[in-house]
């Protein structure tokens, strides 16, 4: 459990720093939105570009890992949206964010540090691949859903045009696509050092800024999050997601011990802060997303420790 605590406590400390700065009025509510825009448009794209450009395509296309991790995530996404519809009769945009919040793992801000501490700095490939999958594919799905919902009733042609424009301008999708093209067309590791340094400097700001923004939001807004809804969203994330991942590994996507352990640990992570960034970007489900991030992070100290103990490296 100490490994998990060593990663979780800094995450909470950064959120607390944002919260205290908000309460002390060092930063106002507008700062939270500004930080989120910085993360979404400037800090995360270099991370995704570098993560894909410097890795061989074969590593980025680890079929069994993608099948188990992405497959279980899509199943939880659908289940979260279904429960939101059945239990709360929510509108389409909210169903999208309920599903995303229930399935989106915090690989970037918790998964990578956890892998460094638990598996070693030379075994980060699964965490980086998972970060790319969620930042490009899962956020891409959410963007398409939200754009379709926003264009509802205006005709399929306009809806498709709006979605196409949104995807083409989405910095997370574009940066990943550019990185994949770089990996295909140029030798891995050929990214010039000034570009590498720029990406690393910008990327290092993504996690802290997103977490500070959550703390600021909590300090400057009255949070009204239904306890029952947050409970089932967190249960889907911390219990159902890893269970479905395990079932897919056992039945359809067998892997070696390291990649199996990696998929299970990544599936068991709490809700990622990028969901809050997306919620803020589209001004939907913001309060409940921030509450789910906090609650799932606290509870994951126990649930994630169980998974780590079960898949401890030999």
PDB file of N, CA and C in Angstrom, residues 123-124 130 222:
ATOM      1  N   UNK A 123      10.052   0.245 -17.970  1.00  0.00           N
ATOM      2  CA  UNK A 123       8.884  -0.578 -18.327  1.00  0.00           C
ATOM      3  C   UNK A 123       7.604   0.263 -18.358  1.00  0.00           C
ATOM      4  N   UNK A 124       7.713   1.405 -19.002  1.00  0.00           N
ATOM      5  CA  UNK A 124       6.600   2.345 -19.053  1.00  0.00           C
ATOM      6  C   UNK A 124       5.693   2.155 -20.264  1.00  0.00           C
ATOM      7  N   UNK A 130      -1.579   3.185 -22.763  1.00  0.00           N
ATOM      8  CA  UNK A 130      -2.901   3.428 -22.176  1.00  0.00           C
ATOM      9  C   UNK A 130      -3.242   4.917 -22.176  1.00  0.00           C
ATOM     10  N   UNK A 222     -19.906  26.043  -5.251  1.00  0.00           N
ATOM     11  CA  UNK A 222     -20.666  25.200  -4.322  1.00  0.00           C
ATOM     12  C   UNK A 222     -20.952  23.881  -5.036  1.00  0.00           C
TER      13      UNK A 222
END
